[in-house]
CSV table of N, CA and C in Angstrom, one decimal:
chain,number,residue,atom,x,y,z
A,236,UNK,N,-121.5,25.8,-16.5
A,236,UNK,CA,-121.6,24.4,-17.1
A,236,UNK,C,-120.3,24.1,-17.8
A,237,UNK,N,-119.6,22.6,-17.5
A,237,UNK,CA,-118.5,22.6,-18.1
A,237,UNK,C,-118.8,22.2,-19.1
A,238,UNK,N,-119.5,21.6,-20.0
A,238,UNK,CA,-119.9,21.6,-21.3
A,238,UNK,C,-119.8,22.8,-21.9
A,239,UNK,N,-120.8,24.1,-21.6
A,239,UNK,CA,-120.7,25.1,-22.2
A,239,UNK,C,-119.3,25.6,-22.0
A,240,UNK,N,-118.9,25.8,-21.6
A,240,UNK,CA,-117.1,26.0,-21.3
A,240,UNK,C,-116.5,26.0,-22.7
A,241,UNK,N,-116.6,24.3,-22.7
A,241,UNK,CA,-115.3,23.8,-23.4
A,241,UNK,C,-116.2,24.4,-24.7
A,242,UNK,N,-117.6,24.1,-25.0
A,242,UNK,CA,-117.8,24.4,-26.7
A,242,UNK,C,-117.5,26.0,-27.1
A,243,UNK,N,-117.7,27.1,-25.9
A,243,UNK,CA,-117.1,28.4,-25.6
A,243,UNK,C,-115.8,28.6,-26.2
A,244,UNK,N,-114.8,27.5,-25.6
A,244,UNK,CA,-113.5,27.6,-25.4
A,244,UNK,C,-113.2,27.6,-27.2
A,245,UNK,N,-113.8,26.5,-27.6
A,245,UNK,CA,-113.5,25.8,-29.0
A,245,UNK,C,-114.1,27.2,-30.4
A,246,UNK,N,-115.2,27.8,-29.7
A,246,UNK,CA,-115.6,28.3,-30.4
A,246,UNK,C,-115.0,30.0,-31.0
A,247,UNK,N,-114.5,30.2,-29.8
A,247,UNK,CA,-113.4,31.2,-30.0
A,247,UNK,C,-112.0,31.4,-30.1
A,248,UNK,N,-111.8,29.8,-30.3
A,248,UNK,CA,-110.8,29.5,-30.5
A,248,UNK,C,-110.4,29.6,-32.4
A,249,UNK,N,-111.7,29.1,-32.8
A,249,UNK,CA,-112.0,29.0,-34.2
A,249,UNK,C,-112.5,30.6,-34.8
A,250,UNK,N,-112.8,31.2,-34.1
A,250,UNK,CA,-113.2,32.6,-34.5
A,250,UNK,C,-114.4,32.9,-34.8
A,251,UNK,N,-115.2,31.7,-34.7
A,251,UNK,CA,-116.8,31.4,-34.8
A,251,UNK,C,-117.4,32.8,-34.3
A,252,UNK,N,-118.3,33.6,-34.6
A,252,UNK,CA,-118.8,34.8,-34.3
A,252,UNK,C,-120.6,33.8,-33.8
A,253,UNK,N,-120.6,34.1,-32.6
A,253,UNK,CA,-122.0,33.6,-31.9
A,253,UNK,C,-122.4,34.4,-31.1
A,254,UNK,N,-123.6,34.6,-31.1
A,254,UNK,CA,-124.7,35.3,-29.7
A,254,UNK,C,-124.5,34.3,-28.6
A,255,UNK,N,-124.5,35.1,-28.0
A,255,UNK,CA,-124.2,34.1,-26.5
A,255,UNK,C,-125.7,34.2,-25.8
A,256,UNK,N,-126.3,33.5,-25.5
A,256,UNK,CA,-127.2,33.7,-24.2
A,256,UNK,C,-127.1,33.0,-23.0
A,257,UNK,N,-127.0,34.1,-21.8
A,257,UNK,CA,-126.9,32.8,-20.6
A,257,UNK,C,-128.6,32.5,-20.6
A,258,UNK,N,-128.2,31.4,-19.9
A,258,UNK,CA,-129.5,30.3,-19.6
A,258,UNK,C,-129.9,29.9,-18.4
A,259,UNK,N,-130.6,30.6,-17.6
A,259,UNK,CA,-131.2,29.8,-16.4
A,259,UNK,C,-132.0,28.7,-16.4
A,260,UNK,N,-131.3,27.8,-16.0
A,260,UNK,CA,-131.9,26.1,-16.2
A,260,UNK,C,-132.8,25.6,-15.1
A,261,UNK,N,-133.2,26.9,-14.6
A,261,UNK,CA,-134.3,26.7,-13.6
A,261,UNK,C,-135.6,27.3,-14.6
A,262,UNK,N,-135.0,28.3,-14.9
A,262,UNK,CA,-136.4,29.2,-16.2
A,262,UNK,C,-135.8,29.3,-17.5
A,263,UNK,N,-135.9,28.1,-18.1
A,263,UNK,CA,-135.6,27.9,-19.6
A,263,UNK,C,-136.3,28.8,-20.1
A,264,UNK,N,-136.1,29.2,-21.8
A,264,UNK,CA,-137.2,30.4,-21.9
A,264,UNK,C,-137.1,29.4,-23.4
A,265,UNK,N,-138.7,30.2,-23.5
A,265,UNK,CA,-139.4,29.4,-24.3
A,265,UNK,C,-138.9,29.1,-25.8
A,266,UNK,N,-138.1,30.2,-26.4
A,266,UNK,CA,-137.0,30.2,-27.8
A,266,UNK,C,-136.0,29.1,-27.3
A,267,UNK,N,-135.1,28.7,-26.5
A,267,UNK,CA,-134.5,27.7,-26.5
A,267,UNK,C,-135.5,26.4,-26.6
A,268,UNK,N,-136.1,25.7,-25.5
A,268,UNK,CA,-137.0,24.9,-25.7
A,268,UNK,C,-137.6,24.5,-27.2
A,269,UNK,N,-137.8,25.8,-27.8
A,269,UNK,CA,-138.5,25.5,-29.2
A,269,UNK,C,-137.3,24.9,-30.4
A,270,UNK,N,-135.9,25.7,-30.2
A,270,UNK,CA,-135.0,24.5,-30.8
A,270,UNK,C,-134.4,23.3,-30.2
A,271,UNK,N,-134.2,23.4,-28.7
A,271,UNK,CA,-133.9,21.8,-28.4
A,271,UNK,C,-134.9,21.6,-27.1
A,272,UNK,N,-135.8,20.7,-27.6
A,272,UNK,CA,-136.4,20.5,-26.5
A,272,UNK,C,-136.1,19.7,-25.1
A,273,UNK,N,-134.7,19.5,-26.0
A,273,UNK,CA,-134.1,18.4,-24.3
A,273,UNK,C,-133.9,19.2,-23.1
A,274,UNK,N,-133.8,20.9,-23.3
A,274,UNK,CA,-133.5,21.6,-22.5
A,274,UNK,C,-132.2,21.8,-21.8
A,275,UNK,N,-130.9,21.6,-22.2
A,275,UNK,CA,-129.6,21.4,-21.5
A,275,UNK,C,-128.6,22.0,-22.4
A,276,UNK,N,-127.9,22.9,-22.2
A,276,UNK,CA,-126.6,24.0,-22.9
A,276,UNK,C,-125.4,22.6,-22.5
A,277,UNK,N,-124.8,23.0,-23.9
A,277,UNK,CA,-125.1,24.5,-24.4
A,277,UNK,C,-125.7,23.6,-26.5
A,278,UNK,N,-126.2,24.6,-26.7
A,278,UNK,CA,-126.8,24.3,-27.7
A,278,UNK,C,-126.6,25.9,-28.8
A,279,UNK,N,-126.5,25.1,-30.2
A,279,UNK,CA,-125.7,26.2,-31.1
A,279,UNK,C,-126.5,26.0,-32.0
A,280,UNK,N,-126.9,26.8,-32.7
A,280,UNK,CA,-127.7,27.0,-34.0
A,280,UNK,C,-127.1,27.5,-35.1
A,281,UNK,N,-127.0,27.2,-36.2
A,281,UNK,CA,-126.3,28.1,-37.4
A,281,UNK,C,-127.0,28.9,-37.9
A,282,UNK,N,-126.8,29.1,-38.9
A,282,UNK,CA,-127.2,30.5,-39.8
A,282,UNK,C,-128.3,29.3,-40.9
A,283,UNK,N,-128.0,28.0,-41.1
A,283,UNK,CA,-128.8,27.4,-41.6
A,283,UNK,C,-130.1,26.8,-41.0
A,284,UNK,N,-130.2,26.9,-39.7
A,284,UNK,CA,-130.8,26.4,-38.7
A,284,UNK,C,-130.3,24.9,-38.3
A,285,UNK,N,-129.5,24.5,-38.8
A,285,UNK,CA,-128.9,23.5,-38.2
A,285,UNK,C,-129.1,23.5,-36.6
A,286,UNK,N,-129.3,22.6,-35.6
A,286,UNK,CA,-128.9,22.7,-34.3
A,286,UNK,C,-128.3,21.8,-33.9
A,287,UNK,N,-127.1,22.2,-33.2
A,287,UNK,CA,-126.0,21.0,-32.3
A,287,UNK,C,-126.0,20.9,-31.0
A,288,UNK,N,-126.9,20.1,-30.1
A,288,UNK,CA,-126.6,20.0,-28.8
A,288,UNK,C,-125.7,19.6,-28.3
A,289,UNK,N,-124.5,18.8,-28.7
A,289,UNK,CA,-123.8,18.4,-27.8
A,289,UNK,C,-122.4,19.5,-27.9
A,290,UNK,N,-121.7,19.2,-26.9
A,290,UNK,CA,-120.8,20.1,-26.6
A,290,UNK,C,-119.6,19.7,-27.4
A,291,UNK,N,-119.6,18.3,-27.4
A,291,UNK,CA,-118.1,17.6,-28.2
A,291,UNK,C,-118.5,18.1,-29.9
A,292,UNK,N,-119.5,17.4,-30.3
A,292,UNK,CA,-120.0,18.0,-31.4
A,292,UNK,C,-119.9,19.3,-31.8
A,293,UNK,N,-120.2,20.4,-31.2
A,293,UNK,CA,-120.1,22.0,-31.0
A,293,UNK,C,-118.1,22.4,-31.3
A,294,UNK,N,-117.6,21.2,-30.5
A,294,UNK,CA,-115.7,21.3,-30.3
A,294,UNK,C,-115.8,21.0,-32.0
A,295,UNK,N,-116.0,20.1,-32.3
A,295,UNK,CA,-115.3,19.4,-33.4
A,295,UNK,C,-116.5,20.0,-34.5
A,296,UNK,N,-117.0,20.9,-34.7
A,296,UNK,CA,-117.9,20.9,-35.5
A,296,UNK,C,-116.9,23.2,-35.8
A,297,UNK,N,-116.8,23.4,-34.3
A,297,UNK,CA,-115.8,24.7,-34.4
A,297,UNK,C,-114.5,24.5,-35.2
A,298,UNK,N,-113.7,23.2,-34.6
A,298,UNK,CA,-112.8,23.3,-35.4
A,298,UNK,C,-112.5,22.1,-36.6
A,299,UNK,N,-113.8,22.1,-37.3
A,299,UNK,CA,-114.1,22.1,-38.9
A,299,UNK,C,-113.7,23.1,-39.3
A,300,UNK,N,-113.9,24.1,-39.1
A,300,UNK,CA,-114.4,25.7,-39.5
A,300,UNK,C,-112.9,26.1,-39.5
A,301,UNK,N,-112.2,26.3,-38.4
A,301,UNK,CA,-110.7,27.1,-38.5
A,301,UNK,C,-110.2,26.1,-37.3
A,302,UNK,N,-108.8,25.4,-37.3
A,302,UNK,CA,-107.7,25.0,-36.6
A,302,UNK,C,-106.9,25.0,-36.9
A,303,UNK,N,-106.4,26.1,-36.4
A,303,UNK,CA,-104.8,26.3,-37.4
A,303,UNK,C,-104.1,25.8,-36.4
A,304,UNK,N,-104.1,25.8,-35.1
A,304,UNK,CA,-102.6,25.3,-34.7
A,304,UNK,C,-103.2,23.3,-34.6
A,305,UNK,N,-103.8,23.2,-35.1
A,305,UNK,CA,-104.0,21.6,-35.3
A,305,UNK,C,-104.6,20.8,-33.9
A,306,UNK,N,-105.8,21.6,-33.0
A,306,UNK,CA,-106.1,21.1,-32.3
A,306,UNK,C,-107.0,20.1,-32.3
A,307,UNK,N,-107.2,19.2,-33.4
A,307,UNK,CA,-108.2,18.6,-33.7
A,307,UNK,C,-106.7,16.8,-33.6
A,308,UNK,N,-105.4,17.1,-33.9
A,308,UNK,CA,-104.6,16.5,-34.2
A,308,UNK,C,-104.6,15.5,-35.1
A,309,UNK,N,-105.2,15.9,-36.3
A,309,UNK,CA,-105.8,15.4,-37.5
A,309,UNK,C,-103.6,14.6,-38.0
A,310,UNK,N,-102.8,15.6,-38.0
A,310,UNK,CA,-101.2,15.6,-38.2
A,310,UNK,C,-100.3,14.2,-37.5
A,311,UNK,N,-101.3,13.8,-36.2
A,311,UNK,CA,-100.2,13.2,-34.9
A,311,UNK,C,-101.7,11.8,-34.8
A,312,UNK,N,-101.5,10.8,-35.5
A,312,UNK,CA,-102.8,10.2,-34.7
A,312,UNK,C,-102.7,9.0,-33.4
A,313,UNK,N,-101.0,8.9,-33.2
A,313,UNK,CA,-101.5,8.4,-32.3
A,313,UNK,C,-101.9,9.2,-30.9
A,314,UNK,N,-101.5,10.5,-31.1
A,314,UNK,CA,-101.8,11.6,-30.2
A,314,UNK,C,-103.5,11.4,-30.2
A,315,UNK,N,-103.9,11.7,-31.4
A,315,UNK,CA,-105.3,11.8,-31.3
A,315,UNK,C,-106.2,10.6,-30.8
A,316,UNK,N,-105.5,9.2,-31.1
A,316,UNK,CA,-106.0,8.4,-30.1
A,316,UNK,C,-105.8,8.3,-28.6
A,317,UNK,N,-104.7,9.1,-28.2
A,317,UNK,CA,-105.0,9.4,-26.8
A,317,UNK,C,-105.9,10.2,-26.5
A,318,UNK,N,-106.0,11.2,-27.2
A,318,UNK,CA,-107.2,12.5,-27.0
A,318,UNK,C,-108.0,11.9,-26.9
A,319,UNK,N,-108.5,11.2,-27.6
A,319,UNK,CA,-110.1,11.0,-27.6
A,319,UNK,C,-110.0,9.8,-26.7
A,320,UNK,N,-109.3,9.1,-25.8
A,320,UNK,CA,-109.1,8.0,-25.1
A,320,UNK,C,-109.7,9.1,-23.3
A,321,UNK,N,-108.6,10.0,-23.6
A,321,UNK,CA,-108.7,11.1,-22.6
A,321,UNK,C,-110.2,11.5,-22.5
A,322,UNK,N,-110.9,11.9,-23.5
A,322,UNK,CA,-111.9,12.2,-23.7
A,322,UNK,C,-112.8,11.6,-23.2
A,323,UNK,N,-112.6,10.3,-23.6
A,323,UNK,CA,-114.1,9.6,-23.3
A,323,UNK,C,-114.1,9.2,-21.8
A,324,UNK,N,-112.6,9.6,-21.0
A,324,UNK,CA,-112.6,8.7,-19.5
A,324,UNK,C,-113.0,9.8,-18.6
A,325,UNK,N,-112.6,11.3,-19.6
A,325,UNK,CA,-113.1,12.4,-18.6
A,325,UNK,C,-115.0,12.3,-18.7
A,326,UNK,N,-115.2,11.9,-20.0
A,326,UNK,CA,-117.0,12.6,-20.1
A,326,UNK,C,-117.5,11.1,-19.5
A,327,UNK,N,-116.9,10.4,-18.7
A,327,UNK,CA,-117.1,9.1,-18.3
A,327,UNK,C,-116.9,8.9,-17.3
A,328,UNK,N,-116.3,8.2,-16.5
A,328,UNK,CA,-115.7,7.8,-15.8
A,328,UNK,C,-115.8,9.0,-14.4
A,329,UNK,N,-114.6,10.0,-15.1
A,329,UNK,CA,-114.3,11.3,-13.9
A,329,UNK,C,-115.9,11.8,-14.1
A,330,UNK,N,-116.3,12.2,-14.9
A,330,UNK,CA,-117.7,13.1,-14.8
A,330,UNK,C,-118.4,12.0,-13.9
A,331,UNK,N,-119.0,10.8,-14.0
A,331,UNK,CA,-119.7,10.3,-12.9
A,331,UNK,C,-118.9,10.4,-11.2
A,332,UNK,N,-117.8,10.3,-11.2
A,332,UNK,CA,-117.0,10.6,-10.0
A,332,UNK,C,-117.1,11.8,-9.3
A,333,UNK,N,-117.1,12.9,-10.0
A,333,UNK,CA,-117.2,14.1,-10.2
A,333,UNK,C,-118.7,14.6,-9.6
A,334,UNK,N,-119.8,13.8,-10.3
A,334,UNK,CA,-120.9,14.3,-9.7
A,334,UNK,C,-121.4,14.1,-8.3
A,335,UNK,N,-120.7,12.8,-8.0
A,335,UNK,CA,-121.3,12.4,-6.8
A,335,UNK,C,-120.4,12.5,-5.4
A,336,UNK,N,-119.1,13.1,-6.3
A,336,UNK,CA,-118.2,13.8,-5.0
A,336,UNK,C,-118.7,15.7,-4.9
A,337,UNK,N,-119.1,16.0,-6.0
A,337,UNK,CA,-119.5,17.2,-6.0
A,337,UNK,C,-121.4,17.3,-5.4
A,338,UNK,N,-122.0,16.1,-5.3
A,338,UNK,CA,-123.1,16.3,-4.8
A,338,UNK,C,-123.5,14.9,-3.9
A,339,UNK,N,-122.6,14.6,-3.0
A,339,UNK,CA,-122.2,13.5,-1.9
A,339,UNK,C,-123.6,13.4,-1.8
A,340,UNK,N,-124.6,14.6,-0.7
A,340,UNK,CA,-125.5,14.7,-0.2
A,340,UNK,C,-126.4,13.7,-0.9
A,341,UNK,N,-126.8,13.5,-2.1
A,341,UNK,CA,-127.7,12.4,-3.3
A,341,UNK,C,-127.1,11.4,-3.4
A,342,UNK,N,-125.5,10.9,-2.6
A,342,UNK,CA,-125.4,10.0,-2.7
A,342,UNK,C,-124.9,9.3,-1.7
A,343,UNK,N,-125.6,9.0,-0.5
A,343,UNK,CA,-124.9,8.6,0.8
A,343,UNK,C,-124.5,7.3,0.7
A,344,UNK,N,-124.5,6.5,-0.3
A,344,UNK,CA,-124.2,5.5,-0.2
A,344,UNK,C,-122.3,5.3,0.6
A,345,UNK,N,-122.0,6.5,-0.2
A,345,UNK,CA,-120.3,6.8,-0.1
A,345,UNK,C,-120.3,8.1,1.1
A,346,UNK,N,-118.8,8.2,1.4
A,346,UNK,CA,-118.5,9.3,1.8
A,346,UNK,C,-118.1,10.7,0.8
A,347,UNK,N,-118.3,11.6,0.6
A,347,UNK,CA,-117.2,12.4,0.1
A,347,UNK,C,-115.8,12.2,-0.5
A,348,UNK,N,-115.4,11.6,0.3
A,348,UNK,CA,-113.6,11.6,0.3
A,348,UNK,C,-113.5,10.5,-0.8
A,349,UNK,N,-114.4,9.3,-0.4
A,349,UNK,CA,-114.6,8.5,-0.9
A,349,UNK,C,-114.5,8.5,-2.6
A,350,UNK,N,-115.5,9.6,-2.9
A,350,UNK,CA,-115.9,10.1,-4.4
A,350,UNK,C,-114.7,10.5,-5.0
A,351,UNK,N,-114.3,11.6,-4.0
A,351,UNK,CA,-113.1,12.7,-4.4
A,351,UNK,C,-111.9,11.5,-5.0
A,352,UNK,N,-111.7,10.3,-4.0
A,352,UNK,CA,-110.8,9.5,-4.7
A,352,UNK,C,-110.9,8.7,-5.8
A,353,UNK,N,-112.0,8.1,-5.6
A,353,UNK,CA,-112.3,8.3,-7.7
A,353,UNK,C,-112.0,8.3,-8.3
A,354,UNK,N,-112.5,10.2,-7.8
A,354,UNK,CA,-112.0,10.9,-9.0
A,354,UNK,C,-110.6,11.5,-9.3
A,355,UNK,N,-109.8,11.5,-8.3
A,355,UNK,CA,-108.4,11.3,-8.3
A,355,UNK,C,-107.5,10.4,-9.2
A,356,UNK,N,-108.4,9.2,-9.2
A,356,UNK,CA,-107.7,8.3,-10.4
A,356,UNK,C,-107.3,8.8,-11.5
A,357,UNK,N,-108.2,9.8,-11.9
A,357,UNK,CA,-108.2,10.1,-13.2
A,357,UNK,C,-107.1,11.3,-13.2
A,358,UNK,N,-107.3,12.0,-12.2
A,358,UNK,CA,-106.0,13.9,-11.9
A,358,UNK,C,-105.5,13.3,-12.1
A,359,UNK,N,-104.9,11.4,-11.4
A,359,UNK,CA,-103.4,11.1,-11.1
A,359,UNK,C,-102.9,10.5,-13.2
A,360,UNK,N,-103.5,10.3,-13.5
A,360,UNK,CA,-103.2,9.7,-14.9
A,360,UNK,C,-103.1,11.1,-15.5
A,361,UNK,N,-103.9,12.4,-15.3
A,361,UNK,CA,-103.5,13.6,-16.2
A,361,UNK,C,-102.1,14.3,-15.4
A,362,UNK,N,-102.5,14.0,-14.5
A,362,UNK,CA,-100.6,14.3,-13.5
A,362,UNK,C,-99.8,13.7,-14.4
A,363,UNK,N,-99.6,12.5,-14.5
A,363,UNK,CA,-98.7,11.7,-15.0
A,363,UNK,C,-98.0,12.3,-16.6
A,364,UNK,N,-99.1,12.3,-17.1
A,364,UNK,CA,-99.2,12.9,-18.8
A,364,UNK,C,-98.5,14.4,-18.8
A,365,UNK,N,-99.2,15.2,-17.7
A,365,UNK,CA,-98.4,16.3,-17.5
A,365,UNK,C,-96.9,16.7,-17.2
A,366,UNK,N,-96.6,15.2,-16.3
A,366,UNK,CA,-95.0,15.3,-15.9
A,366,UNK,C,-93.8,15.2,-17.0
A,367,UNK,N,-95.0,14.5,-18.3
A,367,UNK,CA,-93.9,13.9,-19.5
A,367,UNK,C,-94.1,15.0,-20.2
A,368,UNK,N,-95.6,16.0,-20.5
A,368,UNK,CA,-95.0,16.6,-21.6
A,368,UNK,C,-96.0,18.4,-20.9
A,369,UNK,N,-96.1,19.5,-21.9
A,369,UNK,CA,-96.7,20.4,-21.4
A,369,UNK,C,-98.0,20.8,-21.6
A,370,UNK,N,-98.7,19.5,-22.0
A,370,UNK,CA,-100.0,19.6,-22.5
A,370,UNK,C,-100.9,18.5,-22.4
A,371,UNK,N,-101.7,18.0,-22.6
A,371,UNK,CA,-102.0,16.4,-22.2
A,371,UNK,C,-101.4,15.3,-23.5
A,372,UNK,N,-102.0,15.4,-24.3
A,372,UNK,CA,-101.3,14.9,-25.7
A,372,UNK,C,-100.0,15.3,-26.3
A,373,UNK,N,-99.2,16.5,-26.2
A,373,UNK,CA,-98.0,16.8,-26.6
A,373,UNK,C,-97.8,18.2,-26.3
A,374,UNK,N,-97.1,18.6,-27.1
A,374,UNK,CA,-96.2,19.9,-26.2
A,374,UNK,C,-96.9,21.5,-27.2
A,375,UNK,N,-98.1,20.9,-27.5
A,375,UNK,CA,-99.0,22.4,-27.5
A,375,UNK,C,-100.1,22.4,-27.4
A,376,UNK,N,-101.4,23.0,-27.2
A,376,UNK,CA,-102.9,23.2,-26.7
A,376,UNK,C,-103.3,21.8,-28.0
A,377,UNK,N,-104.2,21.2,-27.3
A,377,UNK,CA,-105.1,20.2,-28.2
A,377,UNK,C,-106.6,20.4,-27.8
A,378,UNK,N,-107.6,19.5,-28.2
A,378,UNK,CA,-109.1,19.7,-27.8
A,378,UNK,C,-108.8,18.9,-26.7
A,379,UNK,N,-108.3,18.2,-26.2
A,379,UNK,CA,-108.0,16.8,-24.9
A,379,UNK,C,-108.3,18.2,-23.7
A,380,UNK,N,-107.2,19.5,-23.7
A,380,UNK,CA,-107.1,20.1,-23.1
A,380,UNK,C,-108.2,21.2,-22.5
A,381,UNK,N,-109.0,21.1,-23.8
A,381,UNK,CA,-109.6,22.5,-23.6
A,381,UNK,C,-111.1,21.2,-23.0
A,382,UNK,N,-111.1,20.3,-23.7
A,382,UNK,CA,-112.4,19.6,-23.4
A,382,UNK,C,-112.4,18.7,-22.0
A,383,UNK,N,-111.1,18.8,-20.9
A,383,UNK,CA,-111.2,18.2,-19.8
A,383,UNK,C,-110.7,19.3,-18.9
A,384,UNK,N,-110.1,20.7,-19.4
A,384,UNK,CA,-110.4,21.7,-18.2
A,384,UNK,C,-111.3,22.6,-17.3
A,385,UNK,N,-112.6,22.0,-17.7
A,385,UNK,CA,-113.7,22.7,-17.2
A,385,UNK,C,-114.0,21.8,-16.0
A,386,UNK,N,-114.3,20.4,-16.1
A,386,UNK,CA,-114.4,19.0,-15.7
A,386,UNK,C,-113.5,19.0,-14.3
A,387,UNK,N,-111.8,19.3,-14.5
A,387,UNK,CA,-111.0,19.9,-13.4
A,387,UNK,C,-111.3,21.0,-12.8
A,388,UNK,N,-111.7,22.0,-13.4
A,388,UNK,CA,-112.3,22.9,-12.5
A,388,UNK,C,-113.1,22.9,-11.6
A,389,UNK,N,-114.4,22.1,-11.9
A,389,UNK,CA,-115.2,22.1,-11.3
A,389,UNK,C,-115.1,21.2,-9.9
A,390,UNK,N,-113.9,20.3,-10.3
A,390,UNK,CA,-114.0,19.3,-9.2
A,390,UNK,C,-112.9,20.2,-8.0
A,391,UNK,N,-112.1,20.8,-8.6
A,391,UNK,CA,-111.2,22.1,-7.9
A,391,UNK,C,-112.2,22.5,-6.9
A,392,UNK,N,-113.6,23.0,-7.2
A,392,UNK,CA,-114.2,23.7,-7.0
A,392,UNK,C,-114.9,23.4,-5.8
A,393,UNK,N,-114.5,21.5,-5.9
A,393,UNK,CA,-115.8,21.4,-4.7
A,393,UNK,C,-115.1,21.4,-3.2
A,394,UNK,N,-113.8,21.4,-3.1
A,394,UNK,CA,-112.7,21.6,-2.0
A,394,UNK,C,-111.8,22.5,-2.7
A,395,UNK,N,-111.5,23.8,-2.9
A,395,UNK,CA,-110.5,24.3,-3.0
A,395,UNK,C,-109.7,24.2,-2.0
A,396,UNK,N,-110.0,24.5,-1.1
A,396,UNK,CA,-108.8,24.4,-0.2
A,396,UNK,C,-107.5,23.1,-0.2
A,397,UNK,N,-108.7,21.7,-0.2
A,397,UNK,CA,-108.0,20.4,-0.2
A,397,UNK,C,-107.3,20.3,-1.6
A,398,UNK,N,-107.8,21.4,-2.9
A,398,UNK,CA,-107.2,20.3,-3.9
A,398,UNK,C,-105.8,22.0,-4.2
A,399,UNK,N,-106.2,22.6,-3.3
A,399,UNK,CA,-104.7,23.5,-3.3
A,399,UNK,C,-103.3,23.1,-2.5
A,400,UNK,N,-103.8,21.8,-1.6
A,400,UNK,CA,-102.6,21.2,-0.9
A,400,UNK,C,-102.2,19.9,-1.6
A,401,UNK,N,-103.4,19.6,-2.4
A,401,UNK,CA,-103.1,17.8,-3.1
A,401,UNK,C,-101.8,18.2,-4.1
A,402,UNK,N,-101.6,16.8,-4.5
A,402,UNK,CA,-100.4,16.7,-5.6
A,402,UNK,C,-100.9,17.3,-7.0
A,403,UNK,N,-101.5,18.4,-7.1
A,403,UNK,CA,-101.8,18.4,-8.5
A,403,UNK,C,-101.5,19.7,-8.8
């Protein structure tokens, strides 16, 4: 799940010490269910019983806790208004593109290729950002990064072959 991914990514990034459980989302088991009953990872509990379902929340809730190299870009804000500009077009835009080029079959309205280009829109604007600098927001790791590489993966995933020949 790229959600679980990125809150993974963020969370060991911060040094956060967590039990990990995988989750079969076919056979939920009944201790998850009982703290979030929406049933969908990844989902984090504290030591206070706090619960945080969402994943962005889980990012930004990790690095409350420890971000030393400033991936939160609290320092740079018009950077941070890109980030989160980034953010909202991946958990948006590419993710609906994403699903229905990754699961055409539920969506015959389109072809495949059709979706895939899409969702291209969006590679070609993180292409772009990449050609200027070595990271999406600036020239070291930010949350932009860690919270839209799972999202690229997956879409890698549904043609490798095709997206090992594309421009990206």
């Amino acid at each position: 799940c790229p959600y679980a991914m990125r809150a993974r990514m963020a969370l060991s990034y911060a040094g956060v010490a967590v039990e990990i459980r995988e989750i079969s989302l076919k056979q939920k088991p009944a201790s998850m269910l009982q703290v979030s009953p929406k049933g969908t990872v990844p989902v984090l509990v504290l030591t206070d019983c706090t619960v945080i379902e969402q994943s962005l929340d889980i990012v930004n809730w990790s690095l409350s806790q420890s971000d030393q190299d400033d991936w939160a870009m609290q320092a740079d804000l018009n950077a941070k208004k890109l980030m989160d500009a980034l953010i909202a077009l991946n958990d948006g835009e590419f993710k609906r593109a994403l699903d229905k080029y990754k699961y055409a079959i539920r969506f015959p309205e389109n072809s495949p290729e059709i979706y895939r280009t899409q969702g291209e829109l969006f590679l070609t604007h993180l292409e772009n950002l990449l050609n200027q600098t070595t990271y999406l927001c600036r020239y070291q790791l930010s949350k932009a990064d860690i919270a839209i590489f799972p999202f690229v993966r997956q879409f890698f995933m549904v043609d490798e072959a095709w997206f090992e020949n594309a421009d990206y």
